[in-house]
PDB file of C-alpha atoms and ligand atoms in Angstrom:
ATOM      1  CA  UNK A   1      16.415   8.731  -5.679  1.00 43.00           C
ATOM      2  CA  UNK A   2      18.440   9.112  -2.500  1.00 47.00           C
ATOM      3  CA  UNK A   3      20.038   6.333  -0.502  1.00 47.00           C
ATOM      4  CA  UNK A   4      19.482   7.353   3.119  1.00 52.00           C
ATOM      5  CA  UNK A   5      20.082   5.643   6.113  1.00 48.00           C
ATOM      6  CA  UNK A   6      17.795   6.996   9.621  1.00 54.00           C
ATOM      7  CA  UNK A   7      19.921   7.339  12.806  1.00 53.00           C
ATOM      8  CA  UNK A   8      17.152   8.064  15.239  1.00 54.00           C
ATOM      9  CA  UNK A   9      17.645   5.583  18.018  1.00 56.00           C
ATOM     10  CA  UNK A  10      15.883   7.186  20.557  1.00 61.00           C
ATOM     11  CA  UNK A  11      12.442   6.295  18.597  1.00 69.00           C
ATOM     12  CA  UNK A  12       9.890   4.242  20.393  1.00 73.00           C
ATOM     13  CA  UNK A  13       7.816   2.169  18.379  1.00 80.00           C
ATOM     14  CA  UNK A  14       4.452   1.780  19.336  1.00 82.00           C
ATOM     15  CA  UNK A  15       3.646  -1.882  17.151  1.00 68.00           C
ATOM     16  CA  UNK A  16       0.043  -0.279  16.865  1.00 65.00           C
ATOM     17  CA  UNK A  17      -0.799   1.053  20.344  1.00 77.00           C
ATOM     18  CA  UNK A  18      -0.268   4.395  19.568  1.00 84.00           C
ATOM     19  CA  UNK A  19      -2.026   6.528  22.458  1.00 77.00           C
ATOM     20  CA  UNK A  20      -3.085  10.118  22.203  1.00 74.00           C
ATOM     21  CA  UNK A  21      -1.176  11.907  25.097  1.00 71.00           C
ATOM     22  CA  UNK A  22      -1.839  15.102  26.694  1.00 63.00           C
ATOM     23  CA  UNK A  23       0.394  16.705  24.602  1.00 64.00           C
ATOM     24  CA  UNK A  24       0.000  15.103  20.996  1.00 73.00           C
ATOM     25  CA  UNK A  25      -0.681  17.247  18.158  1.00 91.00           C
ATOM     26  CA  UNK A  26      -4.261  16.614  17.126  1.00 94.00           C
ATOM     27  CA  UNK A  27      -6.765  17.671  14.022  1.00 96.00           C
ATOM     28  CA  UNK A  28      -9.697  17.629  12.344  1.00 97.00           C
ATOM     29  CA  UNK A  29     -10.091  17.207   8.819  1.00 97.00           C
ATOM     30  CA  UNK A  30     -12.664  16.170   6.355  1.00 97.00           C
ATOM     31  CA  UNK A  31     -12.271  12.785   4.252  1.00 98.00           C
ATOM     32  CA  UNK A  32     -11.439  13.830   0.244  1.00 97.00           C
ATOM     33  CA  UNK A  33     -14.044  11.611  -0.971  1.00 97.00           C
ATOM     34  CA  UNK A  34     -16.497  13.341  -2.732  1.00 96.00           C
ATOM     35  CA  UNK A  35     -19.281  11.307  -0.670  1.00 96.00           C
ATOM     36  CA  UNK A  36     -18.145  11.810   2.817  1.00 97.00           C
ATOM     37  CA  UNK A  37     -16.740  14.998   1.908  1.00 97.00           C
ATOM     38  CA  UNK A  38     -19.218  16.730   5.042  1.00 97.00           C
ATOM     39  CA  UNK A  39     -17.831  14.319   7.040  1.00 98.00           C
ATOM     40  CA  UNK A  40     -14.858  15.467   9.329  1.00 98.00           C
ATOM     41  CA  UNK A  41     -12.507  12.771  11.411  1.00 97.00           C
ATOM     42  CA  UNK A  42     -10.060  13.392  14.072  1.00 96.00           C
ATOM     43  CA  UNK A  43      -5.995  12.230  13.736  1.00 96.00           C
ATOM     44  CA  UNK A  44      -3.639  13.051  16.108  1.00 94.00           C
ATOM     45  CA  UNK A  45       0.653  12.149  15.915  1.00 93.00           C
ATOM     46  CA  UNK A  46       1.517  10.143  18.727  1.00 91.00           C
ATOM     47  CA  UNK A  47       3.869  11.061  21.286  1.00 87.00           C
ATOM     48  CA  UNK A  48       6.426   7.805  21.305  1.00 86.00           C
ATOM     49  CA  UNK A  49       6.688   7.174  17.899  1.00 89.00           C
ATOM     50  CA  UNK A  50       5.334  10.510  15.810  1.00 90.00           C
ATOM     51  CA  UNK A  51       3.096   8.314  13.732  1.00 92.00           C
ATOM     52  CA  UNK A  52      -0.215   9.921  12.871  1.00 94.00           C
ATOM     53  CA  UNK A  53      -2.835   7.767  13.866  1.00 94.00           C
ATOM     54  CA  UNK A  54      -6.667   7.893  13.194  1.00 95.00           C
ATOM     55  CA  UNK A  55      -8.366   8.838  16.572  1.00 93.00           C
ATOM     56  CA  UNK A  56     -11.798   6.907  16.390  1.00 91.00           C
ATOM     57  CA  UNK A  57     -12.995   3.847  14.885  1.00 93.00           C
ATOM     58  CA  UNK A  58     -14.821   3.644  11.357  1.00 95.00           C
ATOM     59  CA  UNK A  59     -16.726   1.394   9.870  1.00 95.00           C
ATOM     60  CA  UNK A  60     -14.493   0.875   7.207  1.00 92.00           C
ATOM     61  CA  UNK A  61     -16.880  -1.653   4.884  1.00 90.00           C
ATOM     62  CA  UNK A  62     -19.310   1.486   4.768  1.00 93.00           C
ATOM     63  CA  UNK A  63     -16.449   3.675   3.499  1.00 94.00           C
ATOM     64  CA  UNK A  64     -14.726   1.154   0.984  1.00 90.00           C
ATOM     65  CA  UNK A  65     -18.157   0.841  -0.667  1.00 86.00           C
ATOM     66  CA  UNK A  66     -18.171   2.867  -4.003  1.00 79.00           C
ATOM     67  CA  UNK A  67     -14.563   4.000  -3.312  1.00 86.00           C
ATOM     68  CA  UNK A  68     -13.261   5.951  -5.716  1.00 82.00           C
ATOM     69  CA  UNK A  69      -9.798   3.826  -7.093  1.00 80.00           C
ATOM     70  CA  UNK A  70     -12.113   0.891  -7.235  1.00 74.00           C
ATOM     71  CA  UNK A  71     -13.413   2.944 -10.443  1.00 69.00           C
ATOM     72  CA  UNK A  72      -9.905   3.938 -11.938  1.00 71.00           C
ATOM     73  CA  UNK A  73      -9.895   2.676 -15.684  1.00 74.00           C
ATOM     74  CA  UNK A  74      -6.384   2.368 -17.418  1.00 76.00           C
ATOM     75  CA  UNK A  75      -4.782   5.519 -19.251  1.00 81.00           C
ATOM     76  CA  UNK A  76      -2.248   6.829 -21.291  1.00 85.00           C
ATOM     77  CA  UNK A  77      -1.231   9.183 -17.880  1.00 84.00           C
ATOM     78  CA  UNK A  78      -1.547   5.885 -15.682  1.00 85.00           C
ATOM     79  CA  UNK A  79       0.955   4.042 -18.309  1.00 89.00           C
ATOM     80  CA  UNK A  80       3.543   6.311 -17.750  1.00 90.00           C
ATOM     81  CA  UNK A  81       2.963   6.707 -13.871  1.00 89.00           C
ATOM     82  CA  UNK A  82       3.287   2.850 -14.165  1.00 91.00           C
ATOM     83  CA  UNK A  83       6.654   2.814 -16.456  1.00 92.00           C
ATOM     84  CA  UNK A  84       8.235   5.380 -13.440  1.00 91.00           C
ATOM     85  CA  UNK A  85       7.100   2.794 -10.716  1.00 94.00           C
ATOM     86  CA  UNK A  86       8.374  -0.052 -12.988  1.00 95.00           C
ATOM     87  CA  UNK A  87      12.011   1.742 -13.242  1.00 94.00           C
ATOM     88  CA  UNK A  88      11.994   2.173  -9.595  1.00 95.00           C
ATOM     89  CA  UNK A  89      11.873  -1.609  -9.386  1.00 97.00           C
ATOM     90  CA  UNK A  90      14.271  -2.558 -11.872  1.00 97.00           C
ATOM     91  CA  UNK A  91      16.904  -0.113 -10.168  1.00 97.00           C
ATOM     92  CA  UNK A  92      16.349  -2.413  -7.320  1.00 97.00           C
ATOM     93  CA  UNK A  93      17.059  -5.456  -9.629  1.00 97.00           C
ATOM     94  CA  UNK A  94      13.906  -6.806 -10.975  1.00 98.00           C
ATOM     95  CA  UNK A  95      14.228  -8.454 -14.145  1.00 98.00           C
ATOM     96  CA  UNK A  96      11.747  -9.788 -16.669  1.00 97.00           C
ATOM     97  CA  UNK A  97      11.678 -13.722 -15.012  1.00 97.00           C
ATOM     98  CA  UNK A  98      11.104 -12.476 -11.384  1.00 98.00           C
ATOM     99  CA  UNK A  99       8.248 -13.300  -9.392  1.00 98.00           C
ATOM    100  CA  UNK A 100       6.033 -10.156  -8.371  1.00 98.00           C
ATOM    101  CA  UNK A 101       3.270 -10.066  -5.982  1.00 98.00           C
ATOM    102  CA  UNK A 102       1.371  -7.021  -5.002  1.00 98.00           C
ATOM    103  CA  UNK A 103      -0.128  -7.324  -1.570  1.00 98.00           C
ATOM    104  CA  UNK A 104      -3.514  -5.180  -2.070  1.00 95.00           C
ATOM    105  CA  UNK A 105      -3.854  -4.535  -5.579  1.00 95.00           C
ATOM    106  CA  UNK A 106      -7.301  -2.932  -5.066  1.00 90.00           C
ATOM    107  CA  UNK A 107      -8.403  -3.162  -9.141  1.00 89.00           C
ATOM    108  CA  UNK A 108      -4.910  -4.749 -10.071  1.00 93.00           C
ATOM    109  CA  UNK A 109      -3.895  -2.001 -12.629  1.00 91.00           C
ATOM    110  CA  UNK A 110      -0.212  -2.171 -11.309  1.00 94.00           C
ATOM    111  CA  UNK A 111      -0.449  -6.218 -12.379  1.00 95.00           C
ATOM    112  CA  UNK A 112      -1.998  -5.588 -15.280  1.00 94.00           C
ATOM    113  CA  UNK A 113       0.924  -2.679 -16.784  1.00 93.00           C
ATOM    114  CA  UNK A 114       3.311  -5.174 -15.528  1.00 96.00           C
ATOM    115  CA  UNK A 115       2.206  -7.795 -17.814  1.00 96.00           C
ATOM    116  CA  UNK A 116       1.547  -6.172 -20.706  1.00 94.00           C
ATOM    117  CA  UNK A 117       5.509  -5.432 -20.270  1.00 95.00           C
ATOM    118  CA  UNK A 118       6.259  -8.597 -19.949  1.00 96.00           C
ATOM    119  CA  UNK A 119       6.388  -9.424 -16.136  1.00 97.00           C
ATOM    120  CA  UNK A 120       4.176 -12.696 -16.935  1.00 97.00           C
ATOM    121  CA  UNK A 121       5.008 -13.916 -13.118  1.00 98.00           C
ATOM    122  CA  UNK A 122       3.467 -10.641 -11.753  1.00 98.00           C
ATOM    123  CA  UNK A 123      -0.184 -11.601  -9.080  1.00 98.00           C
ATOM    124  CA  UNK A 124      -2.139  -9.812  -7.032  1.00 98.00           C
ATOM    125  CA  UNK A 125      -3.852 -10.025  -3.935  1.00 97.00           C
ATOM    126  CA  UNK A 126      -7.081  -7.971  -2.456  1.00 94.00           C
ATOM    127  CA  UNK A 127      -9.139  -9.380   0.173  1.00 89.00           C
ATOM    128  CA  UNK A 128     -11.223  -6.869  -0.675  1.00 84.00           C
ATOM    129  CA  UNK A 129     -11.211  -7.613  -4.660  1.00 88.00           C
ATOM    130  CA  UNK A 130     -12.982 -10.761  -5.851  1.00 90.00           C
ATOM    131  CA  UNK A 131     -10.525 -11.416  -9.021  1.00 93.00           C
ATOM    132  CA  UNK A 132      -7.850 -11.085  -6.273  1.00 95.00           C
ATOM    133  CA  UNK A 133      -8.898 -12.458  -3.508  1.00 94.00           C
ATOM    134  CA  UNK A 134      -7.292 -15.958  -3.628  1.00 97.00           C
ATOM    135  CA  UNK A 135      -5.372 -17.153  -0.575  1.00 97.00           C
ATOM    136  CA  UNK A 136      -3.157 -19.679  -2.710  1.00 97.00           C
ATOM    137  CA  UNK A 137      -1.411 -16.811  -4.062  1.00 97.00           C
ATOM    138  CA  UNK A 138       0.047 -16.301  -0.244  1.00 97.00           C
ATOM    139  CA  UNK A 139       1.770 -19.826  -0.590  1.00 97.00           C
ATOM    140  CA  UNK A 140       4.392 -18.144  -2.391  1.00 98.00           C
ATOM    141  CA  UNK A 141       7.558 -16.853  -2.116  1.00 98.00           C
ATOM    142  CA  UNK A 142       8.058 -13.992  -4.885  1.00 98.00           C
ATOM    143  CA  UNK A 143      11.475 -11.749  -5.788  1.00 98.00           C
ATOM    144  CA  UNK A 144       9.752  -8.776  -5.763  1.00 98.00           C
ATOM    145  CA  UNK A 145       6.471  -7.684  -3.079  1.00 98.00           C
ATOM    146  CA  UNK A 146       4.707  -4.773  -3.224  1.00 98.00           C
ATOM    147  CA  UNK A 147       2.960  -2.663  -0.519  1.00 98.00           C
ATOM    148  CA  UNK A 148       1.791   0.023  -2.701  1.00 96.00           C
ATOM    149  CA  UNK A 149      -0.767   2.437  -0.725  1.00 95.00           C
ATOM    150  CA  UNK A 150      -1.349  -0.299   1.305  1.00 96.00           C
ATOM    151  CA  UNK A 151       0.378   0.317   5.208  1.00 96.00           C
ATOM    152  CA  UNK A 152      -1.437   3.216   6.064  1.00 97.00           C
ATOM    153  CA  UNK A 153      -4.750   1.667   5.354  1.00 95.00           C
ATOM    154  CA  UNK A 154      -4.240  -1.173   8.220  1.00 93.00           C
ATOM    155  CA  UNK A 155      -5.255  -0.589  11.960  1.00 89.00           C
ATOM    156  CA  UNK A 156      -2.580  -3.114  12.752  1.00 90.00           C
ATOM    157  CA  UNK A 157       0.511  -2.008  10.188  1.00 93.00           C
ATOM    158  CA  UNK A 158       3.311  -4.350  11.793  1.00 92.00           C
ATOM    159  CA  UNK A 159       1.000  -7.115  10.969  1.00 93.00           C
ATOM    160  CA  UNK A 160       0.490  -6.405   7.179  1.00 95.00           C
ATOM    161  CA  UNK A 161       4.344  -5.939   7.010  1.00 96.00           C
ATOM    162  CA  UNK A 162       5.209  -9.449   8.783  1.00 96.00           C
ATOM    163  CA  UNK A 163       2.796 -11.097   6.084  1.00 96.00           C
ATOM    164  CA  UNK A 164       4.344  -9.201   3.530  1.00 98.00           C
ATOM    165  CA  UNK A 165       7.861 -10.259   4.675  1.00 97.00           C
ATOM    166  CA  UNK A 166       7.034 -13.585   4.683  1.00 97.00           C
ATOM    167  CA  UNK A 167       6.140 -13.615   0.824  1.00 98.00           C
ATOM    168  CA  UNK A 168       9.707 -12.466   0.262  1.00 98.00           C
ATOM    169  CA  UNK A 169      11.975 -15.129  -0.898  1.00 98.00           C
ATOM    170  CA  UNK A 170      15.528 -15.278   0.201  1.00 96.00           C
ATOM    171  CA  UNK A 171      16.891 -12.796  -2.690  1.00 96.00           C
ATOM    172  CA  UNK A 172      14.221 -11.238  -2.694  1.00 98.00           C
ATOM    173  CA  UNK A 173      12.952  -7.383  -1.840  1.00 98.00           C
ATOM    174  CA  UNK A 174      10.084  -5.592  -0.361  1.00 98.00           C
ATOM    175  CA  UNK A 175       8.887  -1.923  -1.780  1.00 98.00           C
ATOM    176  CA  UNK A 176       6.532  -0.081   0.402  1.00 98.00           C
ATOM    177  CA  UNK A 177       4.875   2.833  -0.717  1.00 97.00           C
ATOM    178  CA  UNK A 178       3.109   5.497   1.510  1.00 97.00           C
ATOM    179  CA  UNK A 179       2.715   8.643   3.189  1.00 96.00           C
ATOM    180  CA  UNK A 180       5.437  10.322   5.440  1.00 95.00           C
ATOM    181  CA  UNK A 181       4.136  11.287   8.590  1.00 95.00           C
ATOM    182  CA  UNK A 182       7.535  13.579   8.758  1.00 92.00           C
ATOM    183  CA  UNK A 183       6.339  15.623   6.049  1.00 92.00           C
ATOM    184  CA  UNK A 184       2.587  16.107   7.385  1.00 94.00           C
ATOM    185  CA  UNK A 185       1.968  19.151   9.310  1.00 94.00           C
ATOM    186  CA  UNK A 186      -1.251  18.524  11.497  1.00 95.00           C
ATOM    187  CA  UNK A 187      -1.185  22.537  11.808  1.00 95.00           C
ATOM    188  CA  UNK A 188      -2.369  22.564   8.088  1.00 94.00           C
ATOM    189  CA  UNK A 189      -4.869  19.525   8.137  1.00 95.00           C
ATOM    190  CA  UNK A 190      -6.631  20.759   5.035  1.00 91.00           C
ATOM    191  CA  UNK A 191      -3.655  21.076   3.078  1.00 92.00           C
ATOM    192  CA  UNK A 192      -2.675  17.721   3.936  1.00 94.00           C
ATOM    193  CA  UNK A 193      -6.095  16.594   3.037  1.00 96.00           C
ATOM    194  CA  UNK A 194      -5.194  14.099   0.282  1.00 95.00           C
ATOM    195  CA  UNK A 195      -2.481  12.265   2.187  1.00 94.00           C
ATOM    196  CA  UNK A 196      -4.166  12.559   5.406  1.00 97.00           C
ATOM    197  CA  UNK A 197      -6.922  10.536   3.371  1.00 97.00           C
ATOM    198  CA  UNK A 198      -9.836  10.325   6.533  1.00 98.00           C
ATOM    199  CA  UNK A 199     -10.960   7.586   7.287  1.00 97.00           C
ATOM    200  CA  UNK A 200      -9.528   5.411   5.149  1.00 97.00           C
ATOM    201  CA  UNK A 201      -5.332   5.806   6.220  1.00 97.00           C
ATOM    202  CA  UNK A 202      -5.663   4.659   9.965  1.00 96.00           C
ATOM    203  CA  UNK A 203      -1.719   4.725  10.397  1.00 95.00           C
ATOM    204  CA  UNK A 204       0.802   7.277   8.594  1.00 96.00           C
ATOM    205  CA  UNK A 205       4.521   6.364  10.110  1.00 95.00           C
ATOM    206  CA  UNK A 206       7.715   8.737  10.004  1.00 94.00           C
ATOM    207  CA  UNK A 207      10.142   7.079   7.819  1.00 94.00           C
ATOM    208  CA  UNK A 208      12.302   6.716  10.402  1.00 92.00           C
ATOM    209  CA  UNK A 209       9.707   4.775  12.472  1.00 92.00           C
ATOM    210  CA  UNK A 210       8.573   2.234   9.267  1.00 95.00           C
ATOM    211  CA  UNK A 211      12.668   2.075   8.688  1.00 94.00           C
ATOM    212  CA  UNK A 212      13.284   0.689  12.850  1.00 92.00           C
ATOM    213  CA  UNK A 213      10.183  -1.674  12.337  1.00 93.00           C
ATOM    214  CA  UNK A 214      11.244  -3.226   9.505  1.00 95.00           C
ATOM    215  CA  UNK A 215      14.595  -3.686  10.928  1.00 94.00           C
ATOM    216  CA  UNK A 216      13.392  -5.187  13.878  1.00 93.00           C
ATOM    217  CA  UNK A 217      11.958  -7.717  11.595  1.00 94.00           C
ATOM    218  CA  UNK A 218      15.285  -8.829   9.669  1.00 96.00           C
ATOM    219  CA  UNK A 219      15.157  -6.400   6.734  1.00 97.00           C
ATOM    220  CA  UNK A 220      17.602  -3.859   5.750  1.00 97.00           C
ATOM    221  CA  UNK A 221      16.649  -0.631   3.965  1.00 97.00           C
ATOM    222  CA  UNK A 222      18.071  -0.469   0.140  1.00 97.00           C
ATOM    223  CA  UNK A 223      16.881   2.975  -1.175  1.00 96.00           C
ATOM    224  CA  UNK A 224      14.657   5.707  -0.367  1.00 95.00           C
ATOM    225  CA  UNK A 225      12.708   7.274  -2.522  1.00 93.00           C
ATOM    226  CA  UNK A 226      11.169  11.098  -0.813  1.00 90.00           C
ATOM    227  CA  UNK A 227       8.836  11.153  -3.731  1.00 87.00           C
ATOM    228  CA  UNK A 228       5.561   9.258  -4.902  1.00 85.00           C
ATOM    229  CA  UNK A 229       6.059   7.456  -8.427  1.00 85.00           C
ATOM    230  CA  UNK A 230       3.416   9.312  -9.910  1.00 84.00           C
ATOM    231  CA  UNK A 231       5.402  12.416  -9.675  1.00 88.00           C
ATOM    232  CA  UNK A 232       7.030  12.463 -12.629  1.00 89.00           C
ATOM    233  CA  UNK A 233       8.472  14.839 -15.139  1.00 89.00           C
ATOM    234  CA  UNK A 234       5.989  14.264 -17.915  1.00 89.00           C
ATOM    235  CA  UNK A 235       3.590  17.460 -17.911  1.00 90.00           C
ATOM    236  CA  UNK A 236       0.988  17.562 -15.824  1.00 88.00           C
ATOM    237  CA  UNK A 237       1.854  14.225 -13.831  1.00 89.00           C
ATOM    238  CA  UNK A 238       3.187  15.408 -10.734  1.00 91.00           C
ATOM    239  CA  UNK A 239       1.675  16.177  -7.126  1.00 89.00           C
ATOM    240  CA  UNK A 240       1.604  19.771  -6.804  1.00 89.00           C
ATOM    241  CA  UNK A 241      -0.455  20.033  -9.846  1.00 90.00           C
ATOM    242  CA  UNK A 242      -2.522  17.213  -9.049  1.00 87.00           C
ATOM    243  CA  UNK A 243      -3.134  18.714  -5.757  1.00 89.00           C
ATOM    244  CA  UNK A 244      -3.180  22.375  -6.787  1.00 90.00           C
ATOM    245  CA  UNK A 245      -6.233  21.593  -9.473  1.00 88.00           C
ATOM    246  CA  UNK A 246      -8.036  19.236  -7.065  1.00 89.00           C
ATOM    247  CA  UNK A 247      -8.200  22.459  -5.034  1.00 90.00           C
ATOM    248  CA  UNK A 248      -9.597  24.220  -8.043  1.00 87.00           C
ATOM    249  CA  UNK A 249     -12.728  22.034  -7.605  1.00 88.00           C
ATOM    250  CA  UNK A 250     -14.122  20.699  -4.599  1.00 92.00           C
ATOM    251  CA  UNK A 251     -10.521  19.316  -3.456  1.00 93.00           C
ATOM    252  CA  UNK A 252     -11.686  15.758  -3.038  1.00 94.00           C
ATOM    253  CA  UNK A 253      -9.652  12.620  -4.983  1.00 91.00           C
ATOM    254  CA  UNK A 254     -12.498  12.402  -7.144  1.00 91.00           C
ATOM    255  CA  UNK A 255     -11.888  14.988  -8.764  1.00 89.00           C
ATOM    256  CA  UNK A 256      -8.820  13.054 -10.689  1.00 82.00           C
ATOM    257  CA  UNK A 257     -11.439  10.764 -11.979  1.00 81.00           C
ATOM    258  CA  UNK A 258     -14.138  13.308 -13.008  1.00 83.00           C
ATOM    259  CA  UNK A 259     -14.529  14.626 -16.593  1.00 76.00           C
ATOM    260  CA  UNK A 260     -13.249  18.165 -16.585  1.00 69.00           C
ATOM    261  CA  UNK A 261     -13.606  20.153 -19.744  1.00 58.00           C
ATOM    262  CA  UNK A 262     -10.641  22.575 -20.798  1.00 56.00           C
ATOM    263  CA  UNK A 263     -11.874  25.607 -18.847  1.00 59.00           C
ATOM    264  CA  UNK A 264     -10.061  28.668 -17.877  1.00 57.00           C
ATOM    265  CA  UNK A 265      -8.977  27.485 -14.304  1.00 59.00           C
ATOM    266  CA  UNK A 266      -7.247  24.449 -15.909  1.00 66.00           C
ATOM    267  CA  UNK A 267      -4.649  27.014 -17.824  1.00 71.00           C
ATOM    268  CA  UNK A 268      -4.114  29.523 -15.153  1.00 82.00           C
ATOM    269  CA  UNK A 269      -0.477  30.933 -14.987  1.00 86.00           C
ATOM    270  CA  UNK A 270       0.153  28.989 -12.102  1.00 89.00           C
ATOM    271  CA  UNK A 271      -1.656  25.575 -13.457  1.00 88.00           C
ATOM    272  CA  UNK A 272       0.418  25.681 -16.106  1.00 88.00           C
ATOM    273  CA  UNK A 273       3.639  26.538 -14.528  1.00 91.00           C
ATOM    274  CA  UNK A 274       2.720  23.660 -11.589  1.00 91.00           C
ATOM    275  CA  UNK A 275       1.998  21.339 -14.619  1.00 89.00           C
ATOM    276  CA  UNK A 276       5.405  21.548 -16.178  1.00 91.00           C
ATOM    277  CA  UNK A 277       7.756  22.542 -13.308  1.00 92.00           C
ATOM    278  CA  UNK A 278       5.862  21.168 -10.052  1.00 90.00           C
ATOM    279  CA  UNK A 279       8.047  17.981 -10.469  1.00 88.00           C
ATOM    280  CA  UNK A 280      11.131  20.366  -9.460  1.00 89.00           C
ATOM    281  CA  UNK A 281       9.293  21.294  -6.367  1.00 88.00           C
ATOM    282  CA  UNK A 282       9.954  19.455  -2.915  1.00 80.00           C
ATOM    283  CA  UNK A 283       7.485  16.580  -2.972  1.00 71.00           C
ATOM    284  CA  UNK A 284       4.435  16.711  -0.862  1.00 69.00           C
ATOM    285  CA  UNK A 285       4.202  14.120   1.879  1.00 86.00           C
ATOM    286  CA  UNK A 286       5.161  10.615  -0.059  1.00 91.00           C
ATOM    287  CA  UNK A 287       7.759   8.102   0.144  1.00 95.00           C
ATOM    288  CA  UNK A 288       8.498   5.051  -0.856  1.00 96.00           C
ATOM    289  CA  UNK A 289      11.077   2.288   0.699  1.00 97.00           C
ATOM    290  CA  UNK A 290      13.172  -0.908  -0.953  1.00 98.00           C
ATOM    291  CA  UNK A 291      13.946  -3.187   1.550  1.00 98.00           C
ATOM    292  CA  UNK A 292      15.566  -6.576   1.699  1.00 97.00           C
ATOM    293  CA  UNK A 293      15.775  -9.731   4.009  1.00 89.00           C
TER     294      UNK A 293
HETATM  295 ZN1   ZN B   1       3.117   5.458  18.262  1.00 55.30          ZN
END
């Protein structure tokens, strides 16, 4: 964990209007689901406010259909991706009786962990998730929100976080996890396949960028975290593995969820040494932010 606070005042930020200038970076890349994997979409980083921004308009419904996460079932590796996630938010004070909401909970595995740890006030929403889908759960104010993997998946970001602060209660805090467009270089699109994520993240910010916004809405940031909670120091649970042995197959996300028998390429010298010591590695491209009103 590192406390960090961004001194960029000279950022511009966009509130979703990002325009590709003449001289943005720009790329092409093909969506890491297995499905659309032919499929190529165009990002570029926008000028004012470096934020990389998804060029063209999808039909988003089409792509959510059959999306892979939808499918994730609960494991002993997802427990303890959960248990770092869940330490994360006790360092930032949550305790047993808080209230927890978390704002797009796709399948709700997050609530569900949380529960059976005894965070009985933990709810989710998903519009897009019938169990979760219930407005009344807005009508709260909670001690703890979550925007896990959520942001980047809005055309219209500053409005997700504006709902989001307005769950907060007054002692409350905010988490946001997501990518970091700072870490993203559009030279390498394919190696940032996975957090480039086509055409489902429409709006990657720069920390510094998602920091300025939020404090233009009345939150301060509390801690920064440079790493995604699922990189952890168990074996095998970090991001350079997951993303080196992705590569090994056909380098889509689906490839977590597949069944992959113990072959050869799964114990190569530099699997293994990825496996146990990728943790000590700088992180790929994640971060995630604790914020308060
Ligand atoms: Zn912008």
């Amino acid at each position: 964990m590192k406390n960090r606070v961004f001194t960029e005042n000279d950022i511009t930020i966009c509130q979703g209007s990002c325009r590709r200038g003449v001289s943005s970076e720009t790329a092409v890349v093909n969506s890491n689901v297995r499905r659309f994997a032919s499929e190529q979409f165009t990002v570029f980083r926008c000028d004012n406010c470096r934020s990389i921004v998804a060029a063209d308009p999808a039909d988003l419904e089409h792509y959510y259909k059959h999306y892979p996460y939808e499918e994730q079932k609960p494991s002993a590796a997802w427990s303890l991706i959960c248990r770092n996630y869940l330490l994360r938010l006790k360092t930032a004070g949550l305790k047993r009786e808080h209230s927890i909401v978390d704002y797009g909970c796709g399948s709700g595995m997050l609530i569900s962990q949380l529960k059976k740890r005894g965070f009985k006030n933990a709810r989710g929403f998903d519009v897009y998730n019938d169990k979760y889908s219930d407005r009344g759960v807005l009508d709260h104010k909670y001690d703890c929100v979550i925007l896990q993997d959520v942001i980047e998946h809005s055309e219209n970001p500053g409005d997700i976080l504006e709902t989001a602060i307005e769950l907060i209660s007054d002692s409350g805090f905010l988490c946001i996890g997501t990518p970091n467009a700072d870490r993203i270089d559009l030279g390498s699109p394919q190696k940032n396949i996975h957090c480039l994520h086509q055409p489902y993240h429409r709006h990657i910010f720069t920390a510094a960028c998602l920091t300025k916004l939020a404090e233009q809405k009345g939150l301060t940031l509390e801690r920064f975290y440079d790493r995604h909670h699922s990189d952890t120091f168990w074996p095998y649970l970090n991001m350079r593995f997951y993303h080196y042995y992705c590569g090994l197959f056909d380098d889509t996300l689906d490839v977590a969820f597949d069944e992959h028998p113990f072959g050869l390429h799964y114990i190569s010298p530099k699997a293994l040494w990825l496996a146990f010591f990728g943790r000590f590695l700088p992180s790929p491209t994640e971060m995630v932010l604790i914020f308060r009103k």
